[in-house]
Tab-separated table of C-alpha atoms (C1' of nucleotides) and ligand atoms in Angstrom:
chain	number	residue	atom	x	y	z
A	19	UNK	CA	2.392	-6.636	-74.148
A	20	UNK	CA	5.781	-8.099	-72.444
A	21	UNK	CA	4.726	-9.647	-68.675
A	22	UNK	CA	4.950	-6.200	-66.918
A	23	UNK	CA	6.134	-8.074	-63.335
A	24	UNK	CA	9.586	-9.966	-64.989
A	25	UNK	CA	12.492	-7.993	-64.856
A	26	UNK	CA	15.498	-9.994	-65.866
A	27	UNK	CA	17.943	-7.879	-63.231
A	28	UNK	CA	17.168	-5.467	-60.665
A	29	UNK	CA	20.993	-4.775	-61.728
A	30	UNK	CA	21.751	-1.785	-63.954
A	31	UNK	CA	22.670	-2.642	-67.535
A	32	UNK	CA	26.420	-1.581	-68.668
A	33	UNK	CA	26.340	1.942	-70.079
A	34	UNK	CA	23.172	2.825	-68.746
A	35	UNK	CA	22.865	6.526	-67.695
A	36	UNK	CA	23.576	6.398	-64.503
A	37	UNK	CA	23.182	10.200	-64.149
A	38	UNK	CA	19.126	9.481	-64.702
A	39	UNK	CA	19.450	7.287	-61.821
A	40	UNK	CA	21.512	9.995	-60.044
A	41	UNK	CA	18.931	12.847	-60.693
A	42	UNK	CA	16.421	10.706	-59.761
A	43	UNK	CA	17.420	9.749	-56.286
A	44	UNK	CA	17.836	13.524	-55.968
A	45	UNK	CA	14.416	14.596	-57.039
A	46	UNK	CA	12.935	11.695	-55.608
A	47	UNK	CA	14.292	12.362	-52.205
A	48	UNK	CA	13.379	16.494	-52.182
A	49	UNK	CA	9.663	15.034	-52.548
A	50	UNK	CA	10.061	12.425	-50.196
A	51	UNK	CA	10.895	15.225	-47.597
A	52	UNK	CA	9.273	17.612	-48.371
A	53	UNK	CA	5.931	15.296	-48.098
A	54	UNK	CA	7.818	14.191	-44.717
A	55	UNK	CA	8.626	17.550	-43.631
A	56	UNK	CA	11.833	16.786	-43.220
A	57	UNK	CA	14.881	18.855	-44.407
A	58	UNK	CA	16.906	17.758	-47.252
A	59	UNK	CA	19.829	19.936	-46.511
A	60	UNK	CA	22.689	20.350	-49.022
A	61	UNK	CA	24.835	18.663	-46.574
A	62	UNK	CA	22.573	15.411	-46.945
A	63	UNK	CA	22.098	16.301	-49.920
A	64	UNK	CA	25.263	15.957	-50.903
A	65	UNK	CA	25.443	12.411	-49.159
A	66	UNK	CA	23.006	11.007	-50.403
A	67	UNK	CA	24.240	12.161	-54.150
A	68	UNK	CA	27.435	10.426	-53.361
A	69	UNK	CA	26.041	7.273	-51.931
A	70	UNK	CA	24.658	6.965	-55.620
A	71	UNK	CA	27.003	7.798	-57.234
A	72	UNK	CA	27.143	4.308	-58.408
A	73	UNK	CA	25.623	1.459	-57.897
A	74	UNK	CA	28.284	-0.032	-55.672
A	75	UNK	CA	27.940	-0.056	-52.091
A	76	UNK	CA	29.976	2.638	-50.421
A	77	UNK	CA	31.431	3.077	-47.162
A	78	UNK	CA	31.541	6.347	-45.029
A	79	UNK	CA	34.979	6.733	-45.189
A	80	UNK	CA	35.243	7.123	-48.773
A	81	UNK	CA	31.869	9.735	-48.771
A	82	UNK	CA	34.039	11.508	-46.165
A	83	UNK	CA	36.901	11.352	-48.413
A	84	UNK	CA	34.934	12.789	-51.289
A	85	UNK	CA	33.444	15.556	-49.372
A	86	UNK	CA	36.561	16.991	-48.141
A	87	UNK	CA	37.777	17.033	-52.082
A	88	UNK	CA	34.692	19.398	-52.340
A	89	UNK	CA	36.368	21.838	-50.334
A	90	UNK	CA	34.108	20.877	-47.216
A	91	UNK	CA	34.986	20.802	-43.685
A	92	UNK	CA	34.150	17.419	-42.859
A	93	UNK	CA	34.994	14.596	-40.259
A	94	UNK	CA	33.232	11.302	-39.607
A	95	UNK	CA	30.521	12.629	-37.719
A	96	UNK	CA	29.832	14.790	-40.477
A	97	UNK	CA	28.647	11.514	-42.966
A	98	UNK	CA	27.563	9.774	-40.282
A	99	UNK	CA	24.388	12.394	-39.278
A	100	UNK	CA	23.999	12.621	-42.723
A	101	UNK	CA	23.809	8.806	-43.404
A	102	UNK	CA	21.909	8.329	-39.776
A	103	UNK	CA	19.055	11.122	-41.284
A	104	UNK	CA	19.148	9.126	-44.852
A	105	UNK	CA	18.931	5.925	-43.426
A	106	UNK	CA	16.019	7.099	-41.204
A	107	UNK	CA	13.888	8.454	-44.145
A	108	UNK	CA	14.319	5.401	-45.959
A	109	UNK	CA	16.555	6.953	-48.467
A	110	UNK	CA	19.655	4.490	-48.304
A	111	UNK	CA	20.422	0.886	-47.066
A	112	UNK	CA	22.701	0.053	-44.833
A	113	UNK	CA	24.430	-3.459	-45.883
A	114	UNK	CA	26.170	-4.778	-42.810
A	115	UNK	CA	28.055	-7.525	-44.573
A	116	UNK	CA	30.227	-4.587	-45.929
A	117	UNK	CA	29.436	-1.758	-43.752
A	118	UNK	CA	28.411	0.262	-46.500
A	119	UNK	CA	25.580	1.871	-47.987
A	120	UNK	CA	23.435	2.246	-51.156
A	121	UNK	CA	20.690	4.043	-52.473
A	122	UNK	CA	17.097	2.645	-51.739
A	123	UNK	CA	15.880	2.197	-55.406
A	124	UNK	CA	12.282	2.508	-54.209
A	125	UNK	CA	12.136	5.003	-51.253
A	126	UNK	CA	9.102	6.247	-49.826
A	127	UNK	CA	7.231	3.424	-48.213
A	128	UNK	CA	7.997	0.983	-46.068
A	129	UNK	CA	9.806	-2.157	-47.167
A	130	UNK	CA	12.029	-4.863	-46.086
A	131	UNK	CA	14.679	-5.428	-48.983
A	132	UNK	CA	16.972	-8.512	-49.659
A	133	UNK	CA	20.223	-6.987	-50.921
A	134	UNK	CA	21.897	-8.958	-53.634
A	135	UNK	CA	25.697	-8.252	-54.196
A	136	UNK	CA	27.411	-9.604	-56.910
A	137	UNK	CA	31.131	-10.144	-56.170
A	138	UNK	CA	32.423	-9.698	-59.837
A	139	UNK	CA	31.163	-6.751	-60.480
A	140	UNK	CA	30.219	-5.109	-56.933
A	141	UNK	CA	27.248	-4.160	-57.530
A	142	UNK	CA	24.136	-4.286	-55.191
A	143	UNK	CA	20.529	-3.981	-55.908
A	144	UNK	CA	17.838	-4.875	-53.546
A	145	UNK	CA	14.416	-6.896	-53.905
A	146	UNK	CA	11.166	-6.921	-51.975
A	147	UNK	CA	9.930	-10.070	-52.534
A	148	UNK	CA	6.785	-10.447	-50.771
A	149	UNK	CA	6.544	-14.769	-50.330
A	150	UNK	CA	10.873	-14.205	-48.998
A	151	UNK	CA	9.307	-11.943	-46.599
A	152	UNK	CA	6.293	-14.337	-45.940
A	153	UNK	CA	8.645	-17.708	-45.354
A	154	UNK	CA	10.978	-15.681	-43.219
A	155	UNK	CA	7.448	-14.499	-41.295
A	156	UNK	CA	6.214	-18.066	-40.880
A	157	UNK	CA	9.511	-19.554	-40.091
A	158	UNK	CA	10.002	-17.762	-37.234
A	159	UNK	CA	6.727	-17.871	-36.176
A	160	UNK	CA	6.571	-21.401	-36.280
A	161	UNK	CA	9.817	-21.529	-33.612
A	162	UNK	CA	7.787	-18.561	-31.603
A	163	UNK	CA	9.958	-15.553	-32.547
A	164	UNK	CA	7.816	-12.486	-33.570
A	165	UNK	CA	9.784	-10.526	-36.241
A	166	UNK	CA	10.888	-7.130	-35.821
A	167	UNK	CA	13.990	-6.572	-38.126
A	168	UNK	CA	15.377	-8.030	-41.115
A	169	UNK	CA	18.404	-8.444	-42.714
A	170	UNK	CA	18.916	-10.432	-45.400
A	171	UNK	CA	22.067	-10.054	-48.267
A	172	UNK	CA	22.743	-12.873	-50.570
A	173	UNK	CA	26.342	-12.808	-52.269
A	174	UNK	CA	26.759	-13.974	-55.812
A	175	UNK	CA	26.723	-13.146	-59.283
A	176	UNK	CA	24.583	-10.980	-60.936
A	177	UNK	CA	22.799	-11.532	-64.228
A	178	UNK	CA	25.080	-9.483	-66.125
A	179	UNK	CA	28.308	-10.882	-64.658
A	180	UNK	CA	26.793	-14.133	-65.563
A	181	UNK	CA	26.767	-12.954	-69.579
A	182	UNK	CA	22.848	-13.624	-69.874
A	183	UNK	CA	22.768	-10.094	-70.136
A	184	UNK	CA	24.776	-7.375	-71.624
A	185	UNK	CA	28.037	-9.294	-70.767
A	186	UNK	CA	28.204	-11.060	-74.418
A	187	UNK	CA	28.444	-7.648	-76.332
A	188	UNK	CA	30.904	-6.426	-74.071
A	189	UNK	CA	33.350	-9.134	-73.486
A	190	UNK	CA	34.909	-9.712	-70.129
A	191	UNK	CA	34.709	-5.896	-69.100
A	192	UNK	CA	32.421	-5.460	-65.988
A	193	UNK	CA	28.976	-3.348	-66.916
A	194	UNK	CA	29.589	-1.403	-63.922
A	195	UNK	CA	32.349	1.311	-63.259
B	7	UNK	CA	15.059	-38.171	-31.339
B	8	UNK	CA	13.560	-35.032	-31.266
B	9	UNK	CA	10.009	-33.846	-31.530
B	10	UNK	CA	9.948	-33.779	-34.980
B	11	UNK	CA	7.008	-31.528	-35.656
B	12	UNK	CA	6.571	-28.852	-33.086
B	13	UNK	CA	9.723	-26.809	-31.537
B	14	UNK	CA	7.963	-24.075	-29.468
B	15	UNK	CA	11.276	-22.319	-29.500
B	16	UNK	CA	14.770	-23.011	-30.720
B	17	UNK	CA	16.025	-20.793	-27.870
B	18	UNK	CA	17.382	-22.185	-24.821
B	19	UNK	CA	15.126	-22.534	-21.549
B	20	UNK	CA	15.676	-20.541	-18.888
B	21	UNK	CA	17.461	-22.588	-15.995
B	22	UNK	CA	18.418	-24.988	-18.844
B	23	UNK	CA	21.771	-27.153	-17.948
B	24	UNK	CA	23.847	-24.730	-19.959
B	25	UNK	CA	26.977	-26.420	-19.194
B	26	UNK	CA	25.601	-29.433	-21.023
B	27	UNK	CA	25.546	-27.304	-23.791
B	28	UNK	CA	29.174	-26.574	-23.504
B	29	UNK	CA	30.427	-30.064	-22.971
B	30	UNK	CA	28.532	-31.371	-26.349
B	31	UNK	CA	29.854	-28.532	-28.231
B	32	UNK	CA	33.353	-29.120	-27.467
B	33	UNK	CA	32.534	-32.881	-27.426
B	34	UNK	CA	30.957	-32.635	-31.087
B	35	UNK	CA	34.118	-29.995	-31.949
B	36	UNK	CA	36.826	-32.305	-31.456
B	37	UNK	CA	34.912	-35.708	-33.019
B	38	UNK	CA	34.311	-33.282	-36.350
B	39	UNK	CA	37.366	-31.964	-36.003
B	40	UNK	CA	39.439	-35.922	-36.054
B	41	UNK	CA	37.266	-36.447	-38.946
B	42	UNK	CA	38.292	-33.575	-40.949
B	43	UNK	CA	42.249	-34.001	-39.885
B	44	UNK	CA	41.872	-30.641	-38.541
B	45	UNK	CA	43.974	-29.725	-35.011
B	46	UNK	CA	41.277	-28.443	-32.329
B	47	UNK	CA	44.152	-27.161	-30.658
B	48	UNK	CA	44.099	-26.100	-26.795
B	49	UNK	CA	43.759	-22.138	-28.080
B	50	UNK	CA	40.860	-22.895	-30.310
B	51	UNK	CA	39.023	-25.426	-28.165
B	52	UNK	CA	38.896	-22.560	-25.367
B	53	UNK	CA	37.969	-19.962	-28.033
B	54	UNK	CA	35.119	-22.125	-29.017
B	55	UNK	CA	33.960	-22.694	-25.297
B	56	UNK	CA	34.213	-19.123	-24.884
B	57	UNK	CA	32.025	-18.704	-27.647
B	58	UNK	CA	29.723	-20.920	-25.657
B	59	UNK	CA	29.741	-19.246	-22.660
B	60	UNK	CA	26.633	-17.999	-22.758
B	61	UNK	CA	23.467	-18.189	-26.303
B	62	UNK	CA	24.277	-14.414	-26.415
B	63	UNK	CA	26.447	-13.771	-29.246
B	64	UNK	CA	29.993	-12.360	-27.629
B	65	UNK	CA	32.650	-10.195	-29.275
B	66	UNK	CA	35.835	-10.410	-30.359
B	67	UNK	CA	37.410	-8.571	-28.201
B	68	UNK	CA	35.413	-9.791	-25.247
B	69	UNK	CA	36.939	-13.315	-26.304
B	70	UNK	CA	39.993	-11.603	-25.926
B	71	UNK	CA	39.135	-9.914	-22.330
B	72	UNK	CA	38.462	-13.231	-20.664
B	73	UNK	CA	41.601	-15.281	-22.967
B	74	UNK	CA	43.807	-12.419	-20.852
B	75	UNK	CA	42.496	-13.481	-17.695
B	76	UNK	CA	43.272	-16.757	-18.088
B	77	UNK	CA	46.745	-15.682	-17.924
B	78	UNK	CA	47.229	-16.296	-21.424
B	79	UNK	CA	49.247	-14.323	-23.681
B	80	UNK	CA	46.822	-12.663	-26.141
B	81	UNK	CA	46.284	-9.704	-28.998
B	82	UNK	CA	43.151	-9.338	-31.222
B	83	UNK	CA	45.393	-11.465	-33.836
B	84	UNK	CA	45.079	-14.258	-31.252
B	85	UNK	CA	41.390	-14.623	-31.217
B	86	UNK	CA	40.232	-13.541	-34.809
B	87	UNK	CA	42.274	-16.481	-36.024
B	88	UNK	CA	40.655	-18.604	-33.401
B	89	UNK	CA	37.517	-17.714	-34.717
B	90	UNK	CA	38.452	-17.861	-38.490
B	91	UNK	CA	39.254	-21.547	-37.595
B	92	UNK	CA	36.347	-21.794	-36.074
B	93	UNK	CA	34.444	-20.519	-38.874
B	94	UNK	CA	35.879	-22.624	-41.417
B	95	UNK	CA	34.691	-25.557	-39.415
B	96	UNK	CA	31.305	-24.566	-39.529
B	97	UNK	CA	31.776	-24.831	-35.451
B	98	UNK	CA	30.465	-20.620	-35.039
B	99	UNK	CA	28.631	-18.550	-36.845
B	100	UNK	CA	29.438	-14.745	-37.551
B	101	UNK	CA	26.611	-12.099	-36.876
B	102	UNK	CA	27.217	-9.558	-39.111
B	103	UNK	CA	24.752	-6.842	-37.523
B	104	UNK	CA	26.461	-7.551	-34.023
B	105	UNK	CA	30.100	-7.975	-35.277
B	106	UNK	CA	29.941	-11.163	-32.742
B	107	UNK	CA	29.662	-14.501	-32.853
B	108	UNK	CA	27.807	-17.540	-31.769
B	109	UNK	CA	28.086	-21.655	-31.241
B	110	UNK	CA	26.759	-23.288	-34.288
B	111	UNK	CA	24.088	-25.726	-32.763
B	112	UNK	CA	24.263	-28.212	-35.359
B	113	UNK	CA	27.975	-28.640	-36.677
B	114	UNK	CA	29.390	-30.964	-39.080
B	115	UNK	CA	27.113	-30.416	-42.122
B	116	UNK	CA	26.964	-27.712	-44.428
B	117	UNK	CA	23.840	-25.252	-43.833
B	118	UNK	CA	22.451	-22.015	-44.212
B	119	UNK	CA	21.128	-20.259	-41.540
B	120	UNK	CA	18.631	-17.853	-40.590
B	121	UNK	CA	19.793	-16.162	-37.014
B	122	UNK	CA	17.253	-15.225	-34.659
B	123	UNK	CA	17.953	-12.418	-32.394
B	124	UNK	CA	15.867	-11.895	-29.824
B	125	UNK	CA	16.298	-8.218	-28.746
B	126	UNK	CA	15.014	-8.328	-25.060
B	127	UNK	CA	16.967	-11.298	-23.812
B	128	UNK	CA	20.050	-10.761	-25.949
B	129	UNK	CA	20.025	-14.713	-27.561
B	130	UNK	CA	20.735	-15.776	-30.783
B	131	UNK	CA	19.796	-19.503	-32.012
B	132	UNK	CA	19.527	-20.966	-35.712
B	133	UNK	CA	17.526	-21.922	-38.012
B	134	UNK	CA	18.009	-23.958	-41.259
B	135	UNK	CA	13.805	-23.485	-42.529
B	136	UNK	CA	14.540	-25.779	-46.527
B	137	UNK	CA	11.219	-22.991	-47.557
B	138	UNK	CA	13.379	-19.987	-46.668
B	139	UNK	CA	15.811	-20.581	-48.207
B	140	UNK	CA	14.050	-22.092	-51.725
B	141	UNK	CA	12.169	-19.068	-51.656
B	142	UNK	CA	15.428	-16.720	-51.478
B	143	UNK	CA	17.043	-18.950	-54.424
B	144	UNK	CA	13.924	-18.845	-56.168
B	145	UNK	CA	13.220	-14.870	-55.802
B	146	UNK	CA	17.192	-14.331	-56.385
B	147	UNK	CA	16.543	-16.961	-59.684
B	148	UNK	CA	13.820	-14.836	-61.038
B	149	UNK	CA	16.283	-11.717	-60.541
B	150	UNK	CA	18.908	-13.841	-63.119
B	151	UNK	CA	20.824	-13.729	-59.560
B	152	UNK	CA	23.075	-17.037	-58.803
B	153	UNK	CA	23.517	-17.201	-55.086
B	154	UNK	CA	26.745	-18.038	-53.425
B	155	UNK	CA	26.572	-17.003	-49.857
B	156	UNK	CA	23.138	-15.844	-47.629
B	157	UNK	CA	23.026	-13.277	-45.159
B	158	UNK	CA	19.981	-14.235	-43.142
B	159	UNK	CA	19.461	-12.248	-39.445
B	160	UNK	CA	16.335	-11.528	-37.816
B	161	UNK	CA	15.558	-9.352	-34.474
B	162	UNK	CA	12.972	-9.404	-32.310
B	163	UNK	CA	11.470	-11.304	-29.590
B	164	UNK	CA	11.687	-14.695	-28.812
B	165	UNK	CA	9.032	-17.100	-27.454
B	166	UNK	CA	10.602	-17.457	-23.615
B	167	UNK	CA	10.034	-13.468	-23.402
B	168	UNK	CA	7.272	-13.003	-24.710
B	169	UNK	CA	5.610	-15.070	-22.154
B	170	UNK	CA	4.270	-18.017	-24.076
B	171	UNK	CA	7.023	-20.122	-22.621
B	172	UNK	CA	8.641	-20.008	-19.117
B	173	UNK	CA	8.219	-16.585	-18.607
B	174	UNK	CA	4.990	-16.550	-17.225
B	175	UNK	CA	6.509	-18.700	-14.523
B	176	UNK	CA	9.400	-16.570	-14.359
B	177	UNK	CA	8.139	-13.298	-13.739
B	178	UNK	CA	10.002	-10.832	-15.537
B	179	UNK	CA	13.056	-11.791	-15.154
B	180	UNK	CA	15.045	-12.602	-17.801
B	181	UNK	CA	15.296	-16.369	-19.100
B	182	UNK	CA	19.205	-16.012	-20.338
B	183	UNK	CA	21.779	-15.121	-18.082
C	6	DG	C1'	70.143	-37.040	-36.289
C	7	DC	C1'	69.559	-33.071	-39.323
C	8	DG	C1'	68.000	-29.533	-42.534
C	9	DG	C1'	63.973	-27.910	-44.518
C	10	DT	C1'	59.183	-27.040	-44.516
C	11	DT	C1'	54.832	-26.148	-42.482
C	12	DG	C1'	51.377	-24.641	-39.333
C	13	DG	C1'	50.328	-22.455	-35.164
C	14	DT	C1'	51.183	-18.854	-32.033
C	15	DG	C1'	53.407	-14.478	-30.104
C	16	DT	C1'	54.060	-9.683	-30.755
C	17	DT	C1'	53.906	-5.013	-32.449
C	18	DA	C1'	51.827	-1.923	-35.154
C	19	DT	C1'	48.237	-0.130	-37.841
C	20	DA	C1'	43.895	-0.001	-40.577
C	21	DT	C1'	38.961	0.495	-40.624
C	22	DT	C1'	34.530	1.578	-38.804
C	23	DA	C1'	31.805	4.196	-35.566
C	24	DT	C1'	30.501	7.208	-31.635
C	25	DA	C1'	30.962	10.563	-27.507
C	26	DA	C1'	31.163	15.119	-26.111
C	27	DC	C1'	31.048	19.741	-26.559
C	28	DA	C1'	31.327	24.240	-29.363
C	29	DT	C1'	29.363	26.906	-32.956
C	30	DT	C1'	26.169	28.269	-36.371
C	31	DA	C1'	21.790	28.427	-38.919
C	32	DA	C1'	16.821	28.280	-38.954
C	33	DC	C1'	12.605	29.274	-36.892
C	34	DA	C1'	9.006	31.148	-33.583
C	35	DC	C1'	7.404	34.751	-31.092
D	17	DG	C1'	15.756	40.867	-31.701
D	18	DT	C1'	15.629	37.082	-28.407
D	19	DG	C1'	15.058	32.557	-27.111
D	20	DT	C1'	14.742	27.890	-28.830
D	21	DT	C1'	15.813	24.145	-31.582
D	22	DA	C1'	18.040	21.664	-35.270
D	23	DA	C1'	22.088	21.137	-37.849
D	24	DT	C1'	26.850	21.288	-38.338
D	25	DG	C1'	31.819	21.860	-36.847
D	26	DT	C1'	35.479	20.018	-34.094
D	27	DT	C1'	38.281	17.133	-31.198
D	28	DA	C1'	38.909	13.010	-29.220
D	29	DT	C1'	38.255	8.254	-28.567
D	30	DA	C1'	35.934	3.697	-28.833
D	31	DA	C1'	35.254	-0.625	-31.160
D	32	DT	C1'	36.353	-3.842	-34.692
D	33	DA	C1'	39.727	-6.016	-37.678
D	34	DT	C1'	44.091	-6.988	-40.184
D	35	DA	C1'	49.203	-6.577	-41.715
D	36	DA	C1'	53.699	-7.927	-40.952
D	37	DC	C1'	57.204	-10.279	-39.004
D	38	DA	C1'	59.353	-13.296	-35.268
D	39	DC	C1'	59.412	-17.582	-32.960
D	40	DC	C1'	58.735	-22.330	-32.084
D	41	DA	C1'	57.226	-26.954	-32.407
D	42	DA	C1'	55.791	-30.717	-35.313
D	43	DC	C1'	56.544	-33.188	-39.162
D	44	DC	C1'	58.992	-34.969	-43.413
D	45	DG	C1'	62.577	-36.679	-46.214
D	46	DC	C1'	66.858	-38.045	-45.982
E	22	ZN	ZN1	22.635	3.932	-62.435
E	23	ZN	ZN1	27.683	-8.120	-61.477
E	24	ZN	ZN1	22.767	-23.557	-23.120
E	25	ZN	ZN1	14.501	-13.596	-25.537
DNA sequence: GCGGTTGGTGTTATATTATAACATTAACAC
DNA sequence: GTGTTAATGTTATAATATAACACCAACCGC
């Protein structure tokens, strides 16, 4: 059996079907709040389906933008309750580098993520890597700050981008829309 | 020559000589500055001091508040380019959860930094811990992720107010202006 | 000197991101 | 149904950041 912990990206191949991911998210997040007791209104909903609707980070302007095209009233309060209730569940990441937003790949408990965005492609995907989370931890513990928040984003390229991956079958064209 | 094992805290004292602080900034601004044929002109030498004004990170457009009162003529173009100058030099560092910046405490060589942020006093200070940031390259590695630029911001509470240092002489007060 | 180039700053306008405040509607409890 | 709360609609504005062009001073080659 192939080591079950290596996974050569956390980023999504080229041509993968992102509408599994989509549905997903969607079904994931109806359990998550219903568990929760929370409401996963179509409004959020809606949100949330658009803040995956790659794997790009996006910005509340261009949700807002795409919920008016539904026919929706909308305004930036609108996306911005419905991000504030996502974010709050655990359902999305906020990346402040960009100001934008992506789907938590892994919603449902607690976790601290390092966000990885690739600059060729724009992609972001997010890690929880337990001995980042224990140097960061010990660091500041050493120099007598007590950790309450984290943020950590690394720029670069992503495994793909890099041609390890699916980039060599598909010439220079990104594997992400 | 420093302690070299132990730093209880990398944030300032409270009652510390803060103008000292200033003067060595500027002081160590202008000598990297002459090295690097780079002009420290009068706008950016008071942008930077500004920046210094206090270890809690300021705003742009607070920059710009107290640039006005000095009579100056100035618009947000006149201190974002400031601070982009800055920023190039490696002489402040941008806090992307804040959108504000702070003094770099150790100029003149290239680092990565992990920001502290403590969230009762307001103060931000540096780190450059070799482990963090092996263990980000390594996780990011693993993750066929090549890492260009890091992201690194914690929050929470730093030693002076959580009592260990000279808070418990200090009552409650705070130990940063 | 002088014309040309460059870098820094001044100035006006605008783009982008985010929130305040209050009105209205939908969901729920009793 | 009525009162209560949560969610959404709506208008306005705050906070952060950049585009575009004008001006000027320093510097360079001549
Ligand atoms: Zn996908
Ligand atoms: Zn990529
Ligand atoms: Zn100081
Ligand atoms: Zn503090």
């Amino acid at each position: 059996m192939k080591d079950p912990g290596r996974r050569p990206t956390p980023f999504p191949r080229r041509g993968h079907n992102h509408a599994k991911c989509v549905r997903h998210a969607l079904v994931a997040a109806a359990e998550l709040c219903a568990r929760q007791g929370e409401r996963l209104t179509p409004l959020r909903r809606r949100v949330l389906e658009l803040v995956w609707s790659s794997h790009q980070p996006i910005g509340a302007y261009a949700i807002l933008d795409r919920l008016k095209t539904d026919g929706r009233s909308a305004a930036p309060p609108t996306v911005y309750r419905g991000l504030e209730f996502l974010l709050e569940q655990g359902l999305v990441h906020r990346i402040a580098s960009l100001n934008a937003f992506i789907g938590c790949a892994d919603p449902g408990h607690a976790h601290s993520v390092q966000i990885l965005i690739c600059t060729q492609c724009g992609a972001a995907a997010e890690l929880d890597d337990g001995r980042v989370n224990k140097a960061l931890g010990r660091s500041a513990a050493e120099n007598g700050f007590s950790v309450e928040g984290r943020i950590v984003e690394l720029s670069g390229v992503c495994g793909s981008c890099r041609g390890g991956g699916d980039r060599a079958r598909a010439g220079h064209r990104p594997h992400v829309a």
